[in-house]
XYZ file of C-alpha atoms in Angstrom:
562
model
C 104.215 4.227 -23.379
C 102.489 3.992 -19.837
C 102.215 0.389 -18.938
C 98.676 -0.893 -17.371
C 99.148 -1.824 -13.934
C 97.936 -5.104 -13.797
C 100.647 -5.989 -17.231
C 103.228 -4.796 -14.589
C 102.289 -7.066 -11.759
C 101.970 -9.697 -14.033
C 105.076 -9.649 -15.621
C 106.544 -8.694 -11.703
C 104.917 -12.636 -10.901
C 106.383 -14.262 -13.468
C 109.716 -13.259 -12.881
C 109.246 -14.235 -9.237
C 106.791 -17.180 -9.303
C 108.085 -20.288 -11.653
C 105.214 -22.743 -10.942
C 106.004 -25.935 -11.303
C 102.961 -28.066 -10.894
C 104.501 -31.520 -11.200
C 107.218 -30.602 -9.074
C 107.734 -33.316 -6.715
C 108.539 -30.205 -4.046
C 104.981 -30.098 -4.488
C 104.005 -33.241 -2.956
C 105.986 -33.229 0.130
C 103.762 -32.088 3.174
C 102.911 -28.939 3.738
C 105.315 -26.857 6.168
C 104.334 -23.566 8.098
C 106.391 -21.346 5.765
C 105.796 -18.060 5.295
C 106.510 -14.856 3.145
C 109.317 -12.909 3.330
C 109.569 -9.577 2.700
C 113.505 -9.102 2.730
C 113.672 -11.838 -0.328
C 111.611 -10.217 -2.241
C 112.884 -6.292 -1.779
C 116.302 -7.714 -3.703
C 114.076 -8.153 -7.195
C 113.854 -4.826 -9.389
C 109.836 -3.480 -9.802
C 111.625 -2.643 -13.393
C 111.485 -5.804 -15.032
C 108.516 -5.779 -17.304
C 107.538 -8.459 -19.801
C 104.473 -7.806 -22.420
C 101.549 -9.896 -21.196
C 100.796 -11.419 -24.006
C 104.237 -13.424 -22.909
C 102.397 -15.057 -20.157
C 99.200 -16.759 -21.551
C 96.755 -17.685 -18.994
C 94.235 -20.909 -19.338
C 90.889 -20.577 -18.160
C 91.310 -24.394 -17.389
C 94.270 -23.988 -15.182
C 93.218 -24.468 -10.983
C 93.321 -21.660 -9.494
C 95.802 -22.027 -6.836
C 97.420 -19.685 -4.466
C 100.927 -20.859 -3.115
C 100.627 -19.464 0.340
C 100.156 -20.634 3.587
C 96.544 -19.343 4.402
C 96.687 -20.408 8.316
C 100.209 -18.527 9.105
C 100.082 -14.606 8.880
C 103.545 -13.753 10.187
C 106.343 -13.654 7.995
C 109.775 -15.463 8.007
C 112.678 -13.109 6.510
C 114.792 -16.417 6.680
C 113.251 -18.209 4.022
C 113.039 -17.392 0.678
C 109.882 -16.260 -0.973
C 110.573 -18.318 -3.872
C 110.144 -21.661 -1.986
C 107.868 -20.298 0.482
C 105.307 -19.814 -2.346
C 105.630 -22.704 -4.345
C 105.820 -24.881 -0.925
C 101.884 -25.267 -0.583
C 98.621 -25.407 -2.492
C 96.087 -23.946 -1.061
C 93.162 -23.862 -3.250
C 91.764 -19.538 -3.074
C 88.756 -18.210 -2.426
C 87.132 -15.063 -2.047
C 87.253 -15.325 1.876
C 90.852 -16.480 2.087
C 92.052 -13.756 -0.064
C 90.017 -11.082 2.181
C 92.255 -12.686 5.067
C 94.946 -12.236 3.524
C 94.798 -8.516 2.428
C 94.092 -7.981 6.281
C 96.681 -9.415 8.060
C 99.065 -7.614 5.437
C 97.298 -3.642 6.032
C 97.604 -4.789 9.872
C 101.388 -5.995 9.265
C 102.080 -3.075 6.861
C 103.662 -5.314 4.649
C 102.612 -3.679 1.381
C 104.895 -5.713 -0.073
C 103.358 -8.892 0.525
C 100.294 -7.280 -1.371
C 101.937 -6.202 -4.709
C 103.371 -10.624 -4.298
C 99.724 -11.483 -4.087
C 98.117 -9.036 -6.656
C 100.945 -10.199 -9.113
C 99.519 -14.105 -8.554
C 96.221 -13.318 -8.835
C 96.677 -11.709 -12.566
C 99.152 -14.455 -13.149
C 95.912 -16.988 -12.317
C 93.594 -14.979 -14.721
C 91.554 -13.690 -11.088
C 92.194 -10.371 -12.038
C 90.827 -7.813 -13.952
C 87.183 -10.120 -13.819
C 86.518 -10.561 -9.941
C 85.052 -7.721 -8.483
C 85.360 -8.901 -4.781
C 89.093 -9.132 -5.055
C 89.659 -5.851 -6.729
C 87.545 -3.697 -3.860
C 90.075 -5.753 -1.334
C 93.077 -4.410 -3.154
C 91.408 -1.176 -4.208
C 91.132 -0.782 -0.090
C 94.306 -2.136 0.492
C 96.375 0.515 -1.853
C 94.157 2.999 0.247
C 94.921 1.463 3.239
C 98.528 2.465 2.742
C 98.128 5.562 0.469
C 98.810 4.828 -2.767
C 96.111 6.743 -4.489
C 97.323 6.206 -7.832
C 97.099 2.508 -7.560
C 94.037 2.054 -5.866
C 92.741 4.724 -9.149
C 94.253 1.732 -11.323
C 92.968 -1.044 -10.046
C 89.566 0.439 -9.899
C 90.180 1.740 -13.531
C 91.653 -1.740 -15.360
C 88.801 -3.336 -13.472
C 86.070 -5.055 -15.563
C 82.948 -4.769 -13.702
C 81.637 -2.186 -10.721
C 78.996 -2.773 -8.091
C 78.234 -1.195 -5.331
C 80.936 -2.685 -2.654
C 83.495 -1.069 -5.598
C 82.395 1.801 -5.715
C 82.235 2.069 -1.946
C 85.806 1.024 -1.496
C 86.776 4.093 -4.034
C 84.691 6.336 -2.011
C 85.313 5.266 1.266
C 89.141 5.125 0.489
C 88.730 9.095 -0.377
C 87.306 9.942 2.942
C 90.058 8.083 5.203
C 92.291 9.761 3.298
C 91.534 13.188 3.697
C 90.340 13.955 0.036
C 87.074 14.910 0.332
C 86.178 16.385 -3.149
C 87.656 12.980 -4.996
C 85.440 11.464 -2.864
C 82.089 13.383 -4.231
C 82.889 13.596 -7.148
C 83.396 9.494 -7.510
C 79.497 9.766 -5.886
C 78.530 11.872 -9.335
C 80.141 8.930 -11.311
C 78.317 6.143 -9.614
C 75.099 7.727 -9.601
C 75.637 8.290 -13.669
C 77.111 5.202 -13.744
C 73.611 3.432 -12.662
C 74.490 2.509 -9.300
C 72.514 3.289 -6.225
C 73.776 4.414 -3.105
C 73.631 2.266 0.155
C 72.716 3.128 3.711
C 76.712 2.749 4.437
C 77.635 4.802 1.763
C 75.109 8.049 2.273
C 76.974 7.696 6.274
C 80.103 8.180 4.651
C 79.140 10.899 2.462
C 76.894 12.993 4.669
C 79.892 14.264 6.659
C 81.456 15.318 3.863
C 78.982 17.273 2.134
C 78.808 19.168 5.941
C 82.324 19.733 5.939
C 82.232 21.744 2.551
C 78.533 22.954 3.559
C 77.013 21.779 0.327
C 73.233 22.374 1.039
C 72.678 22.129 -2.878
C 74.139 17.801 -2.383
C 72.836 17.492 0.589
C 69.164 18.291 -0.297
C 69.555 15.802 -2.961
C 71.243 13.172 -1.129
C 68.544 13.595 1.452
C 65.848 13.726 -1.221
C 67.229 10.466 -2.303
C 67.080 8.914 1.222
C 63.350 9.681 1.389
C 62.713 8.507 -2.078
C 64.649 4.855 -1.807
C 63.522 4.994 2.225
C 66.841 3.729 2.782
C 66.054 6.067 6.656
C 63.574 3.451 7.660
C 65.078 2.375 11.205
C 68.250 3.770 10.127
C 69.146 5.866 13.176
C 72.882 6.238 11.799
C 71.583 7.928 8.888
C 69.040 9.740 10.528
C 72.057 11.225 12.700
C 74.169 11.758 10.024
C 71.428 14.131 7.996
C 70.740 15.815 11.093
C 74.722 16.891 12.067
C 74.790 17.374 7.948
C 72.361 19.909 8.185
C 73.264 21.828 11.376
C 77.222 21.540 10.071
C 75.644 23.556 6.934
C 74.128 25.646 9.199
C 70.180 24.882 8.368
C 69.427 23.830 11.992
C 65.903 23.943 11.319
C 65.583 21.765 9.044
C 67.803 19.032 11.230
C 65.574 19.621 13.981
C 62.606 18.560 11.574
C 64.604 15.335 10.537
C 64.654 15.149 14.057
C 60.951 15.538 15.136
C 60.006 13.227 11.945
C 62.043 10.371 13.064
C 60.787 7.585 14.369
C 63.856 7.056 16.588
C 65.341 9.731 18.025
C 68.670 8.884 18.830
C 71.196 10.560 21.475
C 73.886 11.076 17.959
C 70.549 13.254 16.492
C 70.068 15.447 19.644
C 74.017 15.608 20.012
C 74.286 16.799 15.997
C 71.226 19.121 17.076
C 72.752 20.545 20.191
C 76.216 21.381 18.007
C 74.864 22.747 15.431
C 73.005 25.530 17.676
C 76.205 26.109 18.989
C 77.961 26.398 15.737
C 75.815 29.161 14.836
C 75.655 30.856 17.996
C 72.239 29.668 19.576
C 73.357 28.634 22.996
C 70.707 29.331 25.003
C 68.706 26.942 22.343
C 71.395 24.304 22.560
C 71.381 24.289 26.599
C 67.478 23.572 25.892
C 68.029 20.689 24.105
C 69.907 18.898 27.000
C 66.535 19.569 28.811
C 64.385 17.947 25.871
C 66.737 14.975 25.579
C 66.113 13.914 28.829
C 62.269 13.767 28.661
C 63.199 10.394 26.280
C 66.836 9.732 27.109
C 69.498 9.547 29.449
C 72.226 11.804 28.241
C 75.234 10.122 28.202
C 79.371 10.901 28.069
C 79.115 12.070 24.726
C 76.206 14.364 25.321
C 77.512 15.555 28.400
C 80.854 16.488 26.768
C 78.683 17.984 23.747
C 76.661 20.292 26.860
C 78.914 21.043 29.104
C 81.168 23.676 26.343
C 77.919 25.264 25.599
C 77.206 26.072 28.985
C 81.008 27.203 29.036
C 80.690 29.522 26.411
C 77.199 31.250 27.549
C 78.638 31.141 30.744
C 75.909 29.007 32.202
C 77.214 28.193 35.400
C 73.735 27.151 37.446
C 73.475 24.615 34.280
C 76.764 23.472 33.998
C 76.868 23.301 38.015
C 73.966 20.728 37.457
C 75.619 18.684 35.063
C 78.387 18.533 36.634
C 75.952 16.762 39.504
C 74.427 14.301 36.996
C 77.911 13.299 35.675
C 78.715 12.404 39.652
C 75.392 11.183 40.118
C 75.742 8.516 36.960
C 79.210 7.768 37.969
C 80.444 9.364 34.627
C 83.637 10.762 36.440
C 86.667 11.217 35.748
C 85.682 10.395 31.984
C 88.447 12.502 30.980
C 86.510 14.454 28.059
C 83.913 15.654 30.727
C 86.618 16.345 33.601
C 88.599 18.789 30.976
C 84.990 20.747 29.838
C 84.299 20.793 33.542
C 87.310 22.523 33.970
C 86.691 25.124 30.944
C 83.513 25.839 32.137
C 84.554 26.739 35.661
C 87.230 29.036 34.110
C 84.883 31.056 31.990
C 82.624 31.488 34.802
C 85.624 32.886 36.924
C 86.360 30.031 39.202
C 90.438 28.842 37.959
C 90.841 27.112 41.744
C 87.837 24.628 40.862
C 89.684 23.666 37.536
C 92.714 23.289 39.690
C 91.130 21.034 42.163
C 90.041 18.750 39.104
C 93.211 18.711 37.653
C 95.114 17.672 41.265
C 91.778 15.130 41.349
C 92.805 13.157 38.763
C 95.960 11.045 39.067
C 96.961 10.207 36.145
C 97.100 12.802 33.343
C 96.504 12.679 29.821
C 97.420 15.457 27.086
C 93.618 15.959 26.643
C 93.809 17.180 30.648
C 96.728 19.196 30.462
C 95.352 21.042 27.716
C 92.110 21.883 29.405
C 94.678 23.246 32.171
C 96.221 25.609 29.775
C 92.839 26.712 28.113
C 91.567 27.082 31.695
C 94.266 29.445 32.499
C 93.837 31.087 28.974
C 90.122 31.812 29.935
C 90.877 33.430 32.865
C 93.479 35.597 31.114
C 96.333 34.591 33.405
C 98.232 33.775 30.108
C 101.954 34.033 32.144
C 100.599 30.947 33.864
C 99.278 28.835 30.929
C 103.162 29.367 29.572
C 104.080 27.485 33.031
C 101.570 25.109 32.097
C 102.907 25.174 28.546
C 106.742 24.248 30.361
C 105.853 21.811 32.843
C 103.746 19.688 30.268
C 106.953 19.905 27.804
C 108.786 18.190 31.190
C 106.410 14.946 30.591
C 106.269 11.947 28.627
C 103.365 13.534 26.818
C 104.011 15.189 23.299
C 101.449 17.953 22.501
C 99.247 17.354 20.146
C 97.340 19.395 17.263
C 94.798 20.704 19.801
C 97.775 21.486 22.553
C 99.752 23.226 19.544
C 96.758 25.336 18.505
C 96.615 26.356 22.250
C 99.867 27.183 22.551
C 99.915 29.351 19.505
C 96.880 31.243 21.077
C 98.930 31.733 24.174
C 101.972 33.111 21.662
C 99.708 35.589 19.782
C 97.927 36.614 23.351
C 101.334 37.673 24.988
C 102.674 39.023 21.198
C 105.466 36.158 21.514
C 106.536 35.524 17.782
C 109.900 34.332 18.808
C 108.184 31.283 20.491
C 105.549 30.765 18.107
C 108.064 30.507 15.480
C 109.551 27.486 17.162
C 106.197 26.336 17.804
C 105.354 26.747 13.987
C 108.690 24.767 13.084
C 107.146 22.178 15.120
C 104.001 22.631 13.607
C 106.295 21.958 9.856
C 107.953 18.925 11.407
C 104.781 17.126 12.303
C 103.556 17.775 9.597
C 100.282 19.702 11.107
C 99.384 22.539 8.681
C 97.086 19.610 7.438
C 95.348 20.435 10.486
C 92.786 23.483 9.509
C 92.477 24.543 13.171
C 96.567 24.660 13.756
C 96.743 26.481 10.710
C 94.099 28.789 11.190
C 95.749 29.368 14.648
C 99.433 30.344 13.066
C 98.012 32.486 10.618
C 96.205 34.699 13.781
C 99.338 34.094 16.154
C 101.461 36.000 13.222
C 98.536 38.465 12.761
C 98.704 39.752 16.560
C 102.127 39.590 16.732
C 101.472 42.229 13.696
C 103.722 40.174 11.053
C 100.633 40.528 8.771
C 103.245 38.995 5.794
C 104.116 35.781 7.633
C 100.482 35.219 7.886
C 99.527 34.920 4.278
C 102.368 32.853 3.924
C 100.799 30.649 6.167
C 97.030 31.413 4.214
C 98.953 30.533 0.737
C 100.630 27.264 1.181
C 97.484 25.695 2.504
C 95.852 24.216 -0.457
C 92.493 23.699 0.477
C 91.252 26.829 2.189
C 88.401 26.261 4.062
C 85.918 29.237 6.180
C 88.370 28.996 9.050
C 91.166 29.598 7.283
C 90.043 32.867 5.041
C 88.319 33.732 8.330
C 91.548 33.768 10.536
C 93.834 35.735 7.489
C 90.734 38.195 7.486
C 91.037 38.907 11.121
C 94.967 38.875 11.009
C 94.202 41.897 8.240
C 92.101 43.642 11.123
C 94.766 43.477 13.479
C 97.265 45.805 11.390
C 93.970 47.920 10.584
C 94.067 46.912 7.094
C 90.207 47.048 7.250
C 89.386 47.721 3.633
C 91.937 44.530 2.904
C 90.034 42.414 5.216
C 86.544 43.404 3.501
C 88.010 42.515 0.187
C 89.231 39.199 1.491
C 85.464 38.196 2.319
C 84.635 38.690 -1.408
C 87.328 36.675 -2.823
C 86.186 34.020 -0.222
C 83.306 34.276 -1.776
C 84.024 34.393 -5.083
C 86.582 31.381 -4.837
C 83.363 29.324 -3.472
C 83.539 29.446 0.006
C 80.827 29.968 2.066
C 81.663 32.420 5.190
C 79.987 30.991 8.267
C 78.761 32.869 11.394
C 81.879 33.683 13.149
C 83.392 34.864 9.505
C 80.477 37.460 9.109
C 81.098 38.453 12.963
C 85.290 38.775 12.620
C 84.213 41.308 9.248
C 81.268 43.164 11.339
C 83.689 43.666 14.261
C 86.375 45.395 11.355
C 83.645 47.493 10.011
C 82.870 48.562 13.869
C 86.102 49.961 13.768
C 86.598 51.196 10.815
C 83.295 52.608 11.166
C 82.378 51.590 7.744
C 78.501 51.809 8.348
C 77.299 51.222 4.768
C 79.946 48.080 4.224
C 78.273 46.567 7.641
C 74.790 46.967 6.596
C 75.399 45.272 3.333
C 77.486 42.196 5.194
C 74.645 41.827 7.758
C 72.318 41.336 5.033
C 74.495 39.010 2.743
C 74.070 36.856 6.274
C 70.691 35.821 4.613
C 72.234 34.418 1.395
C 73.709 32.162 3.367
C 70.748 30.886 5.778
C 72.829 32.188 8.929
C 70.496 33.612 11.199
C 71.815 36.605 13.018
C 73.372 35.864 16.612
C 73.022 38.207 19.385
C 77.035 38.739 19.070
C 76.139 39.979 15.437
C 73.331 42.740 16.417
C 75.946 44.071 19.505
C 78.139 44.795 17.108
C 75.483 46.589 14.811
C 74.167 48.184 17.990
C 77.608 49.652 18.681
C 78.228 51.020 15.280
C 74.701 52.620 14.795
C 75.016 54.210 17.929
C 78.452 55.625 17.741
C 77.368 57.511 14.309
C 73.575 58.559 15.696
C 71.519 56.497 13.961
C 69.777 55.721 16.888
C 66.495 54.540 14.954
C 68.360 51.646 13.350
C 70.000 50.771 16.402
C 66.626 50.343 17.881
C 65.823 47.448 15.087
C 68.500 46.193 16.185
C 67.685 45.656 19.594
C 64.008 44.425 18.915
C 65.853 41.571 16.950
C 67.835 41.010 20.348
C 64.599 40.675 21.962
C 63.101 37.988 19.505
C 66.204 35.790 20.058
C 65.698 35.749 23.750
C-alpha cells in the first residue's frame, strides 16, 4: 500500500527527534550548533511507523529545535543533540530562511529533517505558506514527485501554491505540466497573477499555442492586470511574434501605454523569426524616436543586419555601440564579428577578436561561425583545435557549431566524437544541438543515424521534425521528407517558416510542382506570411517547368514585401 508522504516524514522525525521538553539539556544556554548532514545519512528512509502512532496536540508550542541564526552545518556534531539543543520558537519567515540557505547549500537533506518536524508539530498538511516553500524546495532540487506530493496531501491552495507548482514546471524544463497545472487552477477558482501570466506567456510561445495565448491575453485585458505592467506587456508581445502573429504584437505594442525596449526587442525578433528583416532593421529606427537602444537591443539588431547582409546599417551600429561606450560588451563584439563575415569582410572579425584580450567561449564561437560564414570551413576546424587547447569547455552553442562545421566538410568520424560528447553532457536536451546532429548525420548521408537521433528525443519540437525533414532531402528521399511534414502535422506540431522553406526547397528539386503549390498555401493555416526566400523558391520551380504566368504572381508578391 503506497504510504502518504507526509506519514513517511513523520514517522522519519520520530525516529530521529525524541523531544524531551523538560529535559534539563534544554535549559542550558543556547550554543551555535548546527545540523549535520553526515549524522543523519547513517538512519534508514525505511523505517516507517503508522501516524496514528504519533498523536499530535493542537496545544503543544510549536517549536523548532534549530539554530535559526547559524546556516552552515557541523558534520562533527550529532544531529540528535544539535536539534534538541535550542528552542527557537518558528515562524513563517524563519522557516522561509531556512529552506533557502539549504537550496543554496544543497543540503536536501537538511530539508526532508525539517519537513519531518514540521508534520511532527501538526504545521503540516494545514499551512499553506510552508508547503509552497517545500513545494519549491523539492523543485529546487528536482524531485518532481515530491514537490507533486506535497502539493497533493496539502489542505488548502492559493495563489502563491499554485504558483510554486507552476513556476517549479518551467525551471524545470516541463513545459506542458506546467499548462496544464494553469487549466487546474483556473477550474479550481483561482485567478492568475501578473507574475504568473510572465511565467506562462513564454511557454505558450515556445509550443506556439495561439488558441492559450488569445485567452490568456483576453484574460489580461479583462482583469487589466497590463495596467503599467510593462513586463507583461513584453511578455504578450515576444508571445505573439514567437507564435508568429507579429501583427498583432505590434498592436499590443502601439496600444501600450509604455513602450518598453523588452516590447520593441520581442518585436524586432519576431520579424526576424519569420523572415521580415528589412521590417526588423526598421524597428531599430522607430525605437530610437522614444528610446535609446541599449546592449540588448543592439545584440537583438546587429544579427538581423547580419543575416540581410546590411552592412551600411550594421556599419552604423557598430558606431553607436563605440559612440555609447557599449564596447567590448562581449554579446555585441561576437554579432559584430558575424556581421562583418556575412558581408565578406573575415579580417575585420579578426581584428575584433585580437582586440579583445581576454576571451570568452561566447567569442571564440563567433570566431568559428565567422569563419563558417565565409566558407573557409578548414579554418573554423583550426579554430575548433586551438579553442580545445584552452581552459574553455565548449558549450551547447560551440557544439552545435562544431557539428555544422562536421556536416559542412562531410566529417562523420569527428562528429561522432563530437556526438559522444554531446551523450556525455548530457545535451540532446538541447533542441538546437540535437537538431544540429540529426543534419550533421544527414549530410554526411547516414540518413539512419539521423532518425536515431529524431527518435530518442522525446519532445519533438518544429526544429527538430524540420532538421530530420531536410536530412531526408539530402539522400533525395523527397517524397519521405513531404510525408514527414504531415506527420508533423498530424502529431500537433505546427511547422514554422523555415520548416515550410526546407519542404519548398525539396519540392524545387524534386520538381514536385503540385506538392509545392499545396505547401505554399497550407502557409496560411498557419498565419506565416510568405518570405521573399519562400516566393524564390516558387519563382524557380514555376519557371523551370514554363509556367511563366504563375511565376509572375509570384514576383508581384516579391514586390509588395519590398
Amino acid at each position: 500500500m503506497e504510504t502518504s508522504l507526509s506519514s513517511l516524514l513523520h514517522s522519519h522525525s520520530f525516529t530521529t527527534l525524541h523531544f524531551k521538553p523538560h529535559s534539563p539539556f534544554l535549559l542550558q544556554q543556547p550554543q551555535p550548533l548546527s545540523l549535520s548532514t553526515s549524522s543523519f545519512t547513517k538512519i534508514p528512509f525505511s523505517i516507517t511507523i503508522h501516524q496514528k502512532a504519533i498523536p499530535v496536540n493542537p496545544s503543544t508550542p510549536r517549536k523548532l529545535y534549530i539554530n535559526a541564526p547559524f546556516l552552515s552545518w557541523d558534520s562533527n556534531s550529532t544531529t540528535h543533540a544539535q536539534i534538541r539543543a535550542l528552542g527557537s520558537e518558528l515562524n513563517e519567515c524563519r522557516f522561509q530562511s531556512f529552506v533557502s540557505s539549504f537550496a543554496a547549500s544543497n543540503s536536501i537533506l537538511e530539508g526532508f529533517k525539517v519537513h519531518g518536524v514540521l508534520i511532527k508539530n501538526g504545521f503540516l498538511p494545514s499551512s499553506v505558506v510552508f508547503n509552497a516553500c517545500l513545494v519549491e524546495f523539492y523543485f529546487k532540487f528536482g524531485e518532481i514527485e515530491l514537490a507533486r506530493r506535497v502539493f497533493d496531501e496539502s489542505c488548502q491552495r492559493d495563489v502563491f501554491m499554485w504558483g510554486a507548482m507552476i513556476g517549479g514546471f518551467v525551471r524545470n524544463r516541463l513545459p506542458m505540466d506546467a499548462l496544464e497545472y494553469v487549466r487546474l487552477m483556473v477550474e479550481d477558482g483561482m485567478r492568475l497573477n501578473s507574475v504568473l501570466v510572465t511565467i506562462i506567456l513564454p511557454v505558450i510561445g515556445e509550443f506556439c499555442a495561439r488558441r492559450i495565448g488569445k485567452e490568456v491575453h483576453a484574460y489580461v485585458l479583462k482583469t487589466r492586470l497590463d495596467f503599467g505592467q510593462a513586463a507583461i506587456q513584453s511578455a504578450l508581445v515576444d508571445m505573439y511574434c514567437k507564435c508568429g502573429e507579429v501583427g498583432l504584437g505590434r498592436r499590443v505594442l502601439y496600444s501600450s501605454m509604455e513602450r518598453s525596449v523588452g516590447s520593441w526587442n520581442a518585436v524586432m525578433s519576431g520579424y526576424a523569426s519569420i523572415g521580415r528583416l528589412e521590417q526588423a532593421i526598421r524597428s531599430t529606427i522607430w525605437m530610437r524616436k522614444g528610446f535609446r537602444p541599449g546592449v540588448v537591443a543592439i545584440a537583438t539588431a546587429l544579427p538581423i543586419c547580419a543575416h540581410s547582409r546590411a552592412l551600411k546599417q550594421g556599419k552604423e551600429i557598430h558606431a553607436y555601440a563605440l559612440r555609447h561606450c557599449f564596447l567590448p560588451h562581449v554579446s555585441i563584439v561576437s554579432s559584430l564579428m558575424v556581421l562583418y563575415s556575412k558581408c565578406g569582410l573575415i579580417e575585420y572579425s579578426l581584428k575584433l577578436f585580437d582586440w579583445v584580450e581576454e576571451r570568452n567561449v561566447i567569442l571564440w564561437t563567433a570566431m568559428i561561425d565567422s569563419y563558417v560564414e565565409s566558407g573557409r570551413m578548414y579554418e573554423a576546424l583550426g579554430i575548433i583545435r586551438s579553442m580545445q587547447l584552452t581552459e574553455h569547455k565548449p558549450d551547447t552553442v560551440t557544439i552545435a557549431r562544431m557539428l555544422s562545421v562536421c556536416g559542412e566538410l562531410k566529417l562523420e568520424k569527428l562528429g561522432k566524437e563530437i556526438h559522444g560528447q554531446v551523450l556525455k553532457r548530457d545535451f540532446t536536451s538541447v533542441h538546437y544541438v540535437s537538431a544540429e546532429l540529426i543534419n550533421m548525420y544527414g549530410t554526411c548521408g547516414v540518413v539512419e543515424k539521423a532518425k536515431l537521433v529524431f527518435d530518442a528525443i522525446p519532445v519533438k519540437g518544429s526544429m527538430i521534425w524540420t532538421a530530420l525533414i531536410r536530412a531526408y532531402g539530402y539522400k533525395k528521399l523527397y517524397q519521405d521528407a513531404i510525408d514527414l511534414l504531415d506527420q508533423m502535422v498530424s502529431n500537433g506540431c505546427s511547422p514554422n517558416t523555415f520548416t515550410f522553406q526546407a519542404v519548398l526547397s525539396i519540392c524545387d528539386r524534386a520538381g514536385l510542382v503540385e506538392d509545392a503549390f499545396r505547401i505554399f498555401n497550407l502557409m496560411s493555416r498557419y498565419k506565416i506570411e510568405a518570405s521573399k526566400e519562400h516566393c524564390i523558391i516558387m519563382i524557380r520551380l514555376l519557371t523551370r517547368y514554363g509556367k511563366l504566368d504563375k511565376a509572375l504572381g509570384f514576383v508581384e508578391m516579391i514586390s509588395s514585401l519590398e
